[in-house]
Coordinates of C-alpha atoms in Angstrom, one line a residue:
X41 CA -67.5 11.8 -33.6
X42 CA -67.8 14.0 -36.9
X43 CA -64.7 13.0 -39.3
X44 CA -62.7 16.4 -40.2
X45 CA -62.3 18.3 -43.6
X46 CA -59.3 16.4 -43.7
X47 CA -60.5 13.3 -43.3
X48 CA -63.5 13.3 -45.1
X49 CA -61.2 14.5 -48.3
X50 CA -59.1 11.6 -47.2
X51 CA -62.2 9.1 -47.4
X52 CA -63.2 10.5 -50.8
X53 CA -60.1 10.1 -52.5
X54 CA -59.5 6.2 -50.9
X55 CA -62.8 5.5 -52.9
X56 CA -61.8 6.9 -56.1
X57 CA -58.6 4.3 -55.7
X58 CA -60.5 1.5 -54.8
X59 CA -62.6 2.5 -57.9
X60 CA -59.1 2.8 -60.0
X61 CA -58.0 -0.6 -58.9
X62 CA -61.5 -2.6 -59.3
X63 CA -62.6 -1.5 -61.9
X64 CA -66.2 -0.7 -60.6
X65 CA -68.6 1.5 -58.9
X66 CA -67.6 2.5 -55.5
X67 CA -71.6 3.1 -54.5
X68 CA -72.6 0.1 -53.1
X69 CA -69.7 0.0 -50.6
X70 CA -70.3 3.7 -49.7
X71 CA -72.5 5.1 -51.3
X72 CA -73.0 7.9 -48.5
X73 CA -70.1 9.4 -48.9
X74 CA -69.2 9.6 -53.0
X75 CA -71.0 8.6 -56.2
X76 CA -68.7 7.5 -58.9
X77 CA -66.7 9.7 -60.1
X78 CA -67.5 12.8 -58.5
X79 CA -64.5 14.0 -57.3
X80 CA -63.1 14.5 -60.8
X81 CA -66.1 16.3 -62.0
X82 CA -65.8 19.0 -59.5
X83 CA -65.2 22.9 -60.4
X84 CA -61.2 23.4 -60.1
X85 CA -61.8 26.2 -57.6
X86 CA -62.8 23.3 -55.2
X87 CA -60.7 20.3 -56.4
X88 CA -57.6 23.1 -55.4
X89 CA -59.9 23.1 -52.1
X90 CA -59.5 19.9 -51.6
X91 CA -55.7 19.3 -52.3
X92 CA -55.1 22.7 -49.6
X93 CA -56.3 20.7 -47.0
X94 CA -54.1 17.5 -47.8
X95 CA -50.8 17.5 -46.5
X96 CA -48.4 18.4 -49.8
X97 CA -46.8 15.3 -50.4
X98 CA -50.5 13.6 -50.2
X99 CA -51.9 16.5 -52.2
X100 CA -48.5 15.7 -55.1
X101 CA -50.0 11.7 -54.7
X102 CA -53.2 12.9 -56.0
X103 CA -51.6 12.7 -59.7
X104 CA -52.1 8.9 -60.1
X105 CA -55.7 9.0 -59.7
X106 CA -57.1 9.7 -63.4
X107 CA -55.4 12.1 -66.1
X108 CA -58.2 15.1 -64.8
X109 CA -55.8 15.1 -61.4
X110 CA -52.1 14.7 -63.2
X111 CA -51.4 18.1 -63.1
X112 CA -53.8 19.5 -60.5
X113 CA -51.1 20.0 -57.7
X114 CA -49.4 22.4 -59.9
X115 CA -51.9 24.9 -59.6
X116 CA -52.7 24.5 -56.0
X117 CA -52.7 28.2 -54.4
X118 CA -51.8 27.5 -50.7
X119 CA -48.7 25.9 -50.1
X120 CA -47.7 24.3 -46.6
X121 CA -43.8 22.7 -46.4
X122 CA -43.8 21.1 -43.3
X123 CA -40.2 19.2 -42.5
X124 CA -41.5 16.8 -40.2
X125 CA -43.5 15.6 -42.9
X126 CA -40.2 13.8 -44.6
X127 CA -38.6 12.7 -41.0
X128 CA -37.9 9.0 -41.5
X129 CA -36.2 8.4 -38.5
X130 CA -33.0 7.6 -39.9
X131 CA -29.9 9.9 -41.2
X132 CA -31.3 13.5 -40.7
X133 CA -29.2 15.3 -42.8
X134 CA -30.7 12.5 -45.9
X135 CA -34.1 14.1 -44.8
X136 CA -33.1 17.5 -45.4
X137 CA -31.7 17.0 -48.5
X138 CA -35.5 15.3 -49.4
X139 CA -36.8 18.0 -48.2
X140 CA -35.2 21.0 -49.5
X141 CA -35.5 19.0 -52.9
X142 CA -38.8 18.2 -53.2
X143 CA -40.1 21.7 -52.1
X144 CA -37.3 23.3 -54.8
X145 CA -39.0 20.8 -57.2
X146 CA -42.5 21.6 -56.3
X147 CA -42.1 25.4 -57.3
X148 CA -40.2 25.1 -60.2
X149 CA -43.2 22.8 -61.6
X150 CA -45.9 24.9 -60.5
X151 CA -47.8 26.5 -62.9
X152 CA -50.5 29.1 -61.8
X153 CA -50.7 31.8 -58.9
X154 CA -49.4 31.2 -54.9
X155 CA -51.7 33.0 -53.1
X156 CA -50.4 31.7 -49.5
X157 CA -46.8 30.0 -48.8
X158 CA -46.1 28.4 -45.5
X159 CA -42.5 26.9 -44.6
X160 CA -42.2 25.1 -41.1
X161 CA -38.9 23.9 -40.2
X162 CA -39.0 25.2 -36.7
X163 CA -37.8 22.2 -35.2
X164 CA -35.0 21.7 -37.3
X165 CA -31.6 23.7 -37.8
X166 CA -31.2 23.5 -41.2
X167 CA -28.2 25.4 -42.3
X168 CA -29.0 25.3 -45.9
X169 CA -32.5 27.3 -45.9
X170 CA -31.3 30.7 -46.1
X171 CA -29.5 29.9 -49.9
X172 CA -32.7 28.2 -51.1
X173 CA -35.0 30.5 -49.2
X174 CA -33.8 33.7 -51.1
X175 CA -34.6 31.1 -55.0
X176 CA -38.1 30.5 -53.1
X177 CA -38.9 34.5 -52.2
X178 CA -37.8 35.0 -55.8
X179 CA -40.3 32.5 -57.2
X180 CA -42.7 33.5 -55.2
X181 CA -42.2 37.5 -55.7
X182 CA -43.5 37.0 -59.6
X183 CA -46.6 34.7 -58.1
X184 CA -49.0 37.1 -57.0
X185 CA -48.5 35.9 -53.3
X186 CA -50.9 37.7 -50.6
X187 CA -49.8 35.6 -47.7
X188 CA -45.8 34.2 -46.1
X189 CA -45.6 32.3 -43.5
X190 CA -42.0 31.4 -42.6
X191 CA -41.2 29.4 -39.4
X192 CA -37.7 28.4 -39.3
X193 CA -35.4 27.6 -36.7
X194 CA -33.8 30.2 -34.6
X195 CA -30.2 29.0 -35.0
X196 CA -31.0 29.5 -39.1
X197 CA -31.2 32.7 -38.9
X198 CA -30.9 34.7 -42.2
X199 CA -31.1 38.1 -44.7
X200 CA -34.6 39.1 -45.7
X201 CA -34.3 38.1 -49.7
X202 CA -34.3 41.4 -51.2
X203 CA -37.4 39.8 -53.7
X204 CA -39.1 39.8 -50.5
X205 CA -40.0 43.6 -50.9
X206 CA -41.0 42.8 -54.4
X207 CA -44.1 40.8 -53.0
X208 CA -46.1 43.9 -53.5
X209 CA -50.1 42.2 -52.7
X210 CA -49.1 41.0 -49.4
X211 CA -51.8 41.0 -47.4
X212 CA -50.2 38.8 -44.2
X213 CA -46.6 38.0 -43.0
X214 CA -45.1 35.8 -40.5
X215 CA -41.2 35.6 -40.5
X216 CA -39.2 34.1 -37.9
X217 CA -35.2 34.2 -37.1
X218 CA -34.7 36.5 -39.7
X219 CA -32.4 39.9 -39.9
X220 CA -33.4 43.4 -41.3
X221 CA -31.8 45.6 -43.2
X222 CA -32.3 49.6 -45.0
X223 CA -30.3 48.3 -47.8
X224 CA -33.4 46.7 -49.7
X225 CA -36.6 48.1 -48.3
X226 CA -39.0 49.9 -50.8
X227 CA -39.2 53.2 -51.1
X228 CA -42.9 54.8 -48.9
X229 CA -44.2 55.3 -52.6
X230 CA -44.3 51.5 -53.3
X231 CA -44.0 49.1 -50.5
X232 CA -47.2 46.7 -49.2
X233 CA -50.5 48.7 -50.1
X234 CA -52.1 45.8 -49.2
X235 CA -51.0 44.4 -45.9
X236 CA -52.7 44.5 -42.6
X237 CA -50.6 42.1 -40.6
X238 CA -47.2 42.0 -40.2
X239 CA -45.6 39.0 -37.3
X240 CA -42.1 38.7 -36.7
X241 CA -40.2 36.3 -33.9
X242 CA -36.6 36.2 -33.3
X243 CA -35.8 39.6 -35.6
X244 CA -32.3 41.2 -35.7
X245 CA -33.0 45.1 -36.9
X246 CA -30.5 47.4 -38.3
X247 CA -31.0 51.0 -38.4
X248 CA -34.0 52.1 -39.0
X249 CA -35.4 49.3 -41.4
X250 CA -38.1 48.3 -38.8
X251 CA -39.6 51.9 -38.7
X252 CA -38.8 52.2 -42.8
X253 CA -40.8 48.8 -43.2
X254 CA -43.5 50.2 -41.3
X255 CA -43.4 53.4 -43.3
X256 CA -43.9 51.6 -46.2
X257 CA -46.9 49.6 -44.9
X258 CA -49.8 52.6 -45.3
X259 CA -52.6 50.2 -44.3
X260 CA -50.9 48.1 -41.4
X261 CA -53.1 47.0 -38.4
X262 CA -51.5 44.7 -36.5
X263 CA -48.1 44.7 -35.6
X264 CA -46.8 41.9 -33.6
X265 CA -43.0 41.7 -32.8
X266 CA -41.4 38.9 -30.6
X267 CA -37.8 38.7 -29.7
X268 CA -36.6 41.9 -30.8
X269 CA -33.2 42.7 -31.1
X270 CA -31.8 45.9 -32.0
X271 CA -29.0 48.6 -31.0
X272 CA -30.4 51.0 -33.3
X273 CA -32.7 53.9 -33.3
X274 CA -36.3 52.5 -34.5
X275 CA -39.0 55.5 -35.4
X276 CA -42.3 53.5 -35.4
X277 CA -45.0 56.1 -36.8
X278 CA -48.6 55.0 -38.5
X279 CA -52.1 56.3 -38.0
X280 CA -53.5 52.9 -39.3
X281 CA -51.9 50.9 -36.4
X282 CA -54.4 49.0 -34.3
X283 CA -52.5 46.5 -32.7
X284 CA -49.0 46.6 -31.2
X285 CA -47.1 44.2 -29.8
X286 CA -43.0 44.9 -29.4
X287 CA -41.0 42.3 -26.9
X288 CA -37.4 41.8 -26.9
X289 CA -34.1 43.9 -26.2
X290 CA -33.8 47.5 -27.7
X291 CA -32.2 50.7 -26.7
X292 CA -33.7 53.5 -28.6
X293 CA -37.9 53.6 -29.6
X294 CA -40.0 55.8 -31.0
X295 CA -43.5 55.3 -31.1
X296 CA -46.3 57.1 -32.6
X297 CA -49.6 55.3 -33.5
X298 CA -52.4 57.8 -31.5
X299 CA -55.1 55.2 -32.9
X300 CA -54.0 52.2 -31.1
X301 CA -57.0 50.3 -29.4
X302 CA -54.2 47.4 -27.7
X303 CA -50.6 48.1 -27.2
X304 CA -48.2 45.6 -25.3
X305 CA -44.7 46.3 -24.5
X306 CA -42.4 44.7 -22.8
X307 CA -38.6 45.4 -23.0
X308 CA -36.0 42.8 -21.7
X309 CA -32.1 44.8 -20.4
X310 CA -28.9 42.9 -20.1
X311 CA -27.7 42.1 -16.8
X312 CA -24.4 41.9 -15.0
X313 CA -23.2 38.9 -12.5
X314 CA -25.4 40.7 -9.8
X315 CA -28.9 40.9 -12.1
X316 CA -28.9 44.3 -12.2
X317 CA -29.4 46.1 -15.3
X318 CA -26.4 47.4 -17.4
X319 CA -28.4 48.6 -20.2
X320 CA -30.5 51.4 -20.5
X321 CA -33.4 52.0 -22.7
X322 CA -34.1 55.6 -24.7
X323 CA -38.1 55.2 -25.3
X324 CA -40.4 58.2 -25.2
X325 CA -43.3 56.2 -23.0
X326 CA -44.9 59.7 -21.8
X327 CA -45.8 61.4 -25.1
X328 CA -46.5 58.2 -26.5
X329 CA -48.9 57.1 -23.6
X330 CA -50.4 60.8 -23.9
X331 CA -51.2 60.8 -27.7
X332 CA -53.5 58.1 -27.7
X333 CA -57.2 58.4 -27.9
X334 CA -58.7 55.0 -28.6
X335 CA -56.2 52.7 -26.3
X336 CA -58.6 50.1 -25.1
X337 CA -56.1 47.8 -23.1
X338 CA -52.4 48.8 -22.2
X339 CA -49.5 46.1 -20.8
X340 CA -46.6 47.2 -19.9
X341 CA -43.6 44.6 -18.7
X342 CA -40.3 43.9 -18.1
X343 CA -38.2 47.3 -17.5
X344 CA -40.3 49.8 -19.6
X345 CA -41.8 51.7 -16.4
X346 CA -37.8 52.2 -15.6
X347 CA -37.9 55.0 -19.2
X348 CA -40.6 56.7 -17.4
X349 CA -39.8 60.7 -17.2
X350 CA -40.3 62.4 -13.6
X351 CA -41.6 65.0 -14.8
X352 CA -44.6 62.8 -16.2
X353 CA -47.1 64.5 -14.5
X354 CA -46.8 67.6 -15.5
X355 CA -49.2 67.9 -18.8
X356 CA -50.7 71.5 -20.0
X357 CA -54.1 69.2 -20.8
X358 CA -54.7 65.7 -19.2
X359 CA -56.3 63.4 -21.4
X360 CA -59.3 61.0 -20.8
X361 CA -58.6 57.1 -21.9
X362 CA -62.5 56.6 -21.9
X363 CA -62.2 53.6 -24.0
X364 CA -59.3 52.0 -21.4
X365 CA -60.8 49.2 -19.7
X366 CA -58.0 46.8 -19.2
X367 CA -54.5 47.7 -17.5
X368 CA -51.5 45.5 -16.9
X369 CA -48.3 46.3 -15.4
X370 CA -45.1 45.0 -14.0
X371 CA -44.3 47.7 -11.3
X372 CA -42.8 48.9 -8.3
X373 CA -45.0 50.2 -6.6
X374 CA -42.6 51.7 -3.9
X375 CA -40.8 53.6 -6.6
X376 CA -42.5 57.3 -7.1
X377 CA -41.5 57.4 -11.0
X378 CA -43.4 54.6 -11.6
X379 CA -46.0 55.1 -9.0
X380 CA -47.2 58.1 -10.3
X381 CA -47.0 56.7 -13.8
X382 CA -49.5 54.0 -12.4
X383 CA -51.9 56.2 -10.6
X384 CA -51.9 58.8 -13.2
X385 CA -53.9 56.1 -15.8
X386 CA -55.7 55.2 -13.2
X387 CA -56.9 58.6 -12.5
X388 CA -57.5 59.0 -16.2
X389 CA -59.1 55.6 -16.8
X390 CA -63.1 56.5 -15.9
X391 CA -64.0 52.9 -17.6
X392 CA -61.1 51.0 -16.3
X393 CA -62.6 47.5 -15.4
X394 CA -59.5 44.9 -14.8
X395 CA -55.9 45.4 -14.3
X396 CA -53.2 43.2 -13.2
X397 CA -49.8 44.4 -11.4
X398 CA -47.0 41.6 -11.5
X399 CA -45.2 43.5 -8.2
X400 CA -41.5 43.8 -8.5
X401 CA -39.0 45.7 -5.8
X402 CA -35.8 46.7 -8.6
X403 CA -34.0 48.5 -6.0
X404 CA -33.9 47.2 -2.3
X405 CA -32.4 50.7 -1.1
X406 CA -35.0 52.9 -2.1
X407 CA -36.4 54.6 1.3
X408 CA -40.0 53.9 2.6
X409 CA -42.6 56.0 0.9
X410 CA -46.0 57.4 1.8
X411 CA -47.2 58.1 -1.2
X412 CA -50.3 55.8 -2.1
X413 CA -51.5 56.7 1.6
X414 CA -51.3 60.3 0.9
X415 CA -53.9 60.1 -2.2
X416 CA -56.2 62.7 -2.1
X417 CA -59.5 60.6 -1.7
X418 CA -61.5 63.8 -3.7
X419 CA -60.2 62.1 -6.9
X420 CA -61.9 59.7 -8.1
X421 CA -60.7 56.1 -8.4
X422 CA -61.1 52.7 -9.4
X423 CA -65.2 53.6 -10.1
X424 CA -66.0 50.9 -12.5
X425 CA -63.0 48.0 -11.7
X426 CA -64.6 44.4 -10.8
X427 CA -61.6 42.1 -10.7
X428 CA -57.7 42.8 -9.9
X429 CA -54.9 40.4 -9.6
X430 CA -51.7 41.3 -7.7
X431 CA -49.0 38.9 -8.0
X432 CA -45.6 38.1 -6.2
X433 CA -47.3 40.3 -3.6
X434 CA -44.7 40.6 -0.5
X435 CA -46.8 42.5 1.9
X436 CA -44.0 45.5 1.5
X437 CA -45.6 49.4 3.3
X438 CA -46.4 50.2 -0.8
X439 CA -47.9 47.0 -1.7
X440 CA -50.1 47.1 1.4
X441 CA -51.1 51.1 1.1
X442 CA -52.5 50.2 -2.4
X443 CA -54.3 47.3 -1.4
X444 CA -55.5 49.6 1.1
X445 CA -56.4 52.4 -1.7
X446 CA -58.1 50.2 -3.6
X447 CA -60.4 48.4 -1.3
X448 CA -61.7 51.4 -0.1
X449 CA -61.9 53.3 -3.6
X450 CA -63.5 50.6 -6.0
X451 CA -67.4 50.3 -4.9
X452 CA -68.2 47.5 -7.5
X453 CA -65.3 45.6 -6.6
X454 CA -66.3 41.7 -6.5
X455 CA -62.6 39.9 -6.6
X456 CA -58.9 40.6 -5.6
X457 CA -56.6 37.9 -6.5
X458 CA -53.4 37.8 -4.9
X459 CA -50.5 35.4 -5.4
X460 CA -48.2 35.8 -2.6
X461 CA -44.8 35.0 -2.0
X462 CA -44.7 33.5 1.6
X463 CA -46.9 35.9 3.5
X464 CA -47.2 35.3 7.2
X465 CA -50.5 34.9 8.8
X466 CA -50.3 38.1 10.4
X467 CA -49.9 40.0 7.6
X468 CA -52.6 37.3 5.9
X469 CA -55.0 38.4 8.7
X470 CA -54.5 42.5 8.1
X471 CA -55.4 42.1 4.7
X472 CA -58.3 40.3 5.3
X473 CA -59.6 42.9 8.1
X474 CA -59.2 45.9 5.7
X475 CA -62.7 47.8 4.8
X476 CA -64.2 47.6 1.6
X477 CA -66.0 50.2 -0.4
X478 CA -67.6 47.1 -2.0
X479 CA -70.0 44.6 0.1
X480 CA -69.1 42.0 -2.5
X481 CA -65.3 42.1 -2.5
X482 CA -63.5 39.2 -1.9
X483 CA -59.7 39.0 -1.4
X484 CA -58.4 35.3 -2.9
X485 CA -55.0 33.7 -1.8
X486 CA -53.9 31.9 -5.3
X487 CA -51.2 29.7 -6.6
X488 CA -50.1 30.9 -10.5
X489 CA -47.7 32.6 -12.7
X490 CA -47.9 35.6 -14.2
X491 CA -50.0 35.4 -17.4
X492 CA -48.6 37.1 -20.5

């Protein structure tokens, strides 16, 4: 088996010791992988290569070697700070201590630019990071950094360092358990020319900061937000947006990104002893879903179909998502709001080749409806889908009028998989004597989740 970057740098620099301490040639005991002294003759660029890929205490070991690598880990450009790297197994609290000051140390000795900084202390509450964390940002802010990566616990939870927003050639930025604020947020005129990527986890918004920090963000692409958490009113507007990605609790969105190729939303509501929902959510999904012209794949989950408007339908121009090829939804299907919701992208999907409904029944008094069996069949349907999966399917009259819809709609059809949730064999044996537009659909029984 090939040895890794890792390991080969690993190899190299175990030669150059063995050199150190015998005082002679490594090349007649491998001489395949190093010639004497090669290491240290290297151009800088790679020698700060080589220490990158080297965990950061090895990479701070490196200074024992010869007086060309004293000082070379001072100028190393991507920094990783792992904790589990100083776990000993003993007194924890000791280890955090050893952590917090060797990492303090490491940046007040460095000498040079930091042009990527990566903190992991996911696995470890650490209730002292935040106070270091805003020296770090601060440090860091006068470095020239382009990428942050911060992956701290979710019980540490802290401020966004206001020297954060002073990081102006940010290209990338990962923070995690973190709270944000209008109070420090550039102004549109300054902000991150530079950055395309923007990931959050476990993020406490207040007011409008999330939609500010977008604002201030001309060139974002990506946009990827997990465990959201807001009771404020967040405006989301870019025409740069490619990628969006919003999961988590929030009561009042605002979206506008009309170039959008992938968008995934799923909102999570609060629930009383009974599981139903006590929280409502204020999002305009209608205009947002009708000003997009480049959507490529949509998924919507959790309660988001439940801020569909009735009146939905009713559009002075319906719009064309030529480019949509891959749907997924969590849905009632019984429910006219968001049946309607559903068929209307169908309708509008001409190049729709996948979807995936996770089937859900919210309220158990709505009345039977008729509605996927009163589809006009002069509109054109599921033309171009090849595989569909239906999960948590109960065999309720909706569930089984769109299977019925579909079967008979979708002439390239080759698979239908369904997870079920205890279907008898007479319903089993319906669904299996239903026609098929398509001589090569199959209908599959499977055991899964949900994927997300």
């Amino acid at each position: 088996m090939p040895m890794s970057e890792t390991e080969l740098v690993r190899l190299a620099l175990t030669v150059k010791v063995y050199q150190m301490d015998h005082g002679s040639s490594p090349t007649k005991i491998c001489k395949s992988v190093v010639d004497e002294d090669i290491i240290s003759n290297l151009p800088e660029a790679l020698r700060d290569k080589i220490l990158c890929c080297l965990p950061i205490k090895e990479a701070v070991g490196t200074c024992l070697l010869s007086r060309t690598w004293r000082y070379t880990w001072a100028s190393m450009t991507e920094l990783m700070f792992r904790r589990a790297d100083f776990a000993s197994g003993n007194d924890s609290a000791d280890d955090d201590r050893r952590f917090l000051k060797f990492t303090d140390m490491f940046l007040f000795l460095h000498n040079g630019p930091i042009l990527k900084f990566c903190l992991n202390t996911v696995a470890n509450e650490m209730v002292s990071t935040g106070g270091y964390l805003y020296r770090w940002m601060l440090m860091l802010s006068r470095n020239k950094i382009k990428e942050i990566q911060l992956q701290t616990s979710i019980r540490d939870s802290y401020k966004v360092p206001s020297s954060f927003f002073s990081c102006d050639e940010l290209e990338y930025v990962y923070l995690r358990a973190c709270v944000f604020t209008s109070l420090h947020l550039p102004p549109p005129s300054k902000g991150f020319k530079q950055l395309h990527t923007l990931r959050l986890e476990y993020v406490t918004v207040e007011g409008n900061s999330l939609g500010d920090l977008v604002a201030s963000c001309p060139n974002l692409e990506k946009l990827n937000i997990r465990g959201l958490c807001s009771q404020s009113n967040i405006n989301i507007r870019s025409t740069k947006l490619k990628v969006l990605k919003i999961e988590g609790w929030f009561t009042h969105l605002n979206l506008h990104a009309p170039y959008l190729t992938s968008v995934w939303i799923r909102l999570e509501l609060s629930s009383d002893t009974d599981g139903a929902s006590t929280t409502r959510c204020n999002f305009n999904l209608s205009p947002f879903i009708a000003s997009l012209s480049d959507v490529e794949t949509i998924r919507f989950h959790g309660h988001i179909l439940e801020c569909v408007e009735r009146e939905f339908l009713i559009l002075k121009q319906p719009k064309l998502f030529n480019r949509l090829t891959e749907i997924s939804l969590e849905i009632n299907l019984g429910d006219l709001k968001e049946a309607n919701f559903a068929l209307y992208l169908f309708q509008h999907a001409p190049n729709l080749r996948f979807f995936k409904l996770k089937l859900i029944s919210r309220n158990s008094m709505v009345p039977r409806v008729h509605f996927w069996e009163s589809i006009d069949r002069d509109v054109c349907l599921f033309q171009n889908v090849e595989v569909v999966g239906l999960f948590d399917f109960t065999g309720s009259f909706a569930e089984f009028g769109f299977l019925k819809l579909l079967l008979e709609e979708a002439p390239v059809l080759r698979k239908v998989g369904i997870i079920d949730k205890g279907l008898d064999r007479t319903v089993l044996k319906n669904l299996l004597k239903l026609r098929r537009a398509s001589k090569d659909a199959e209908i599959l029984i499977l055991e899964a989740c949900f994927p997300h």
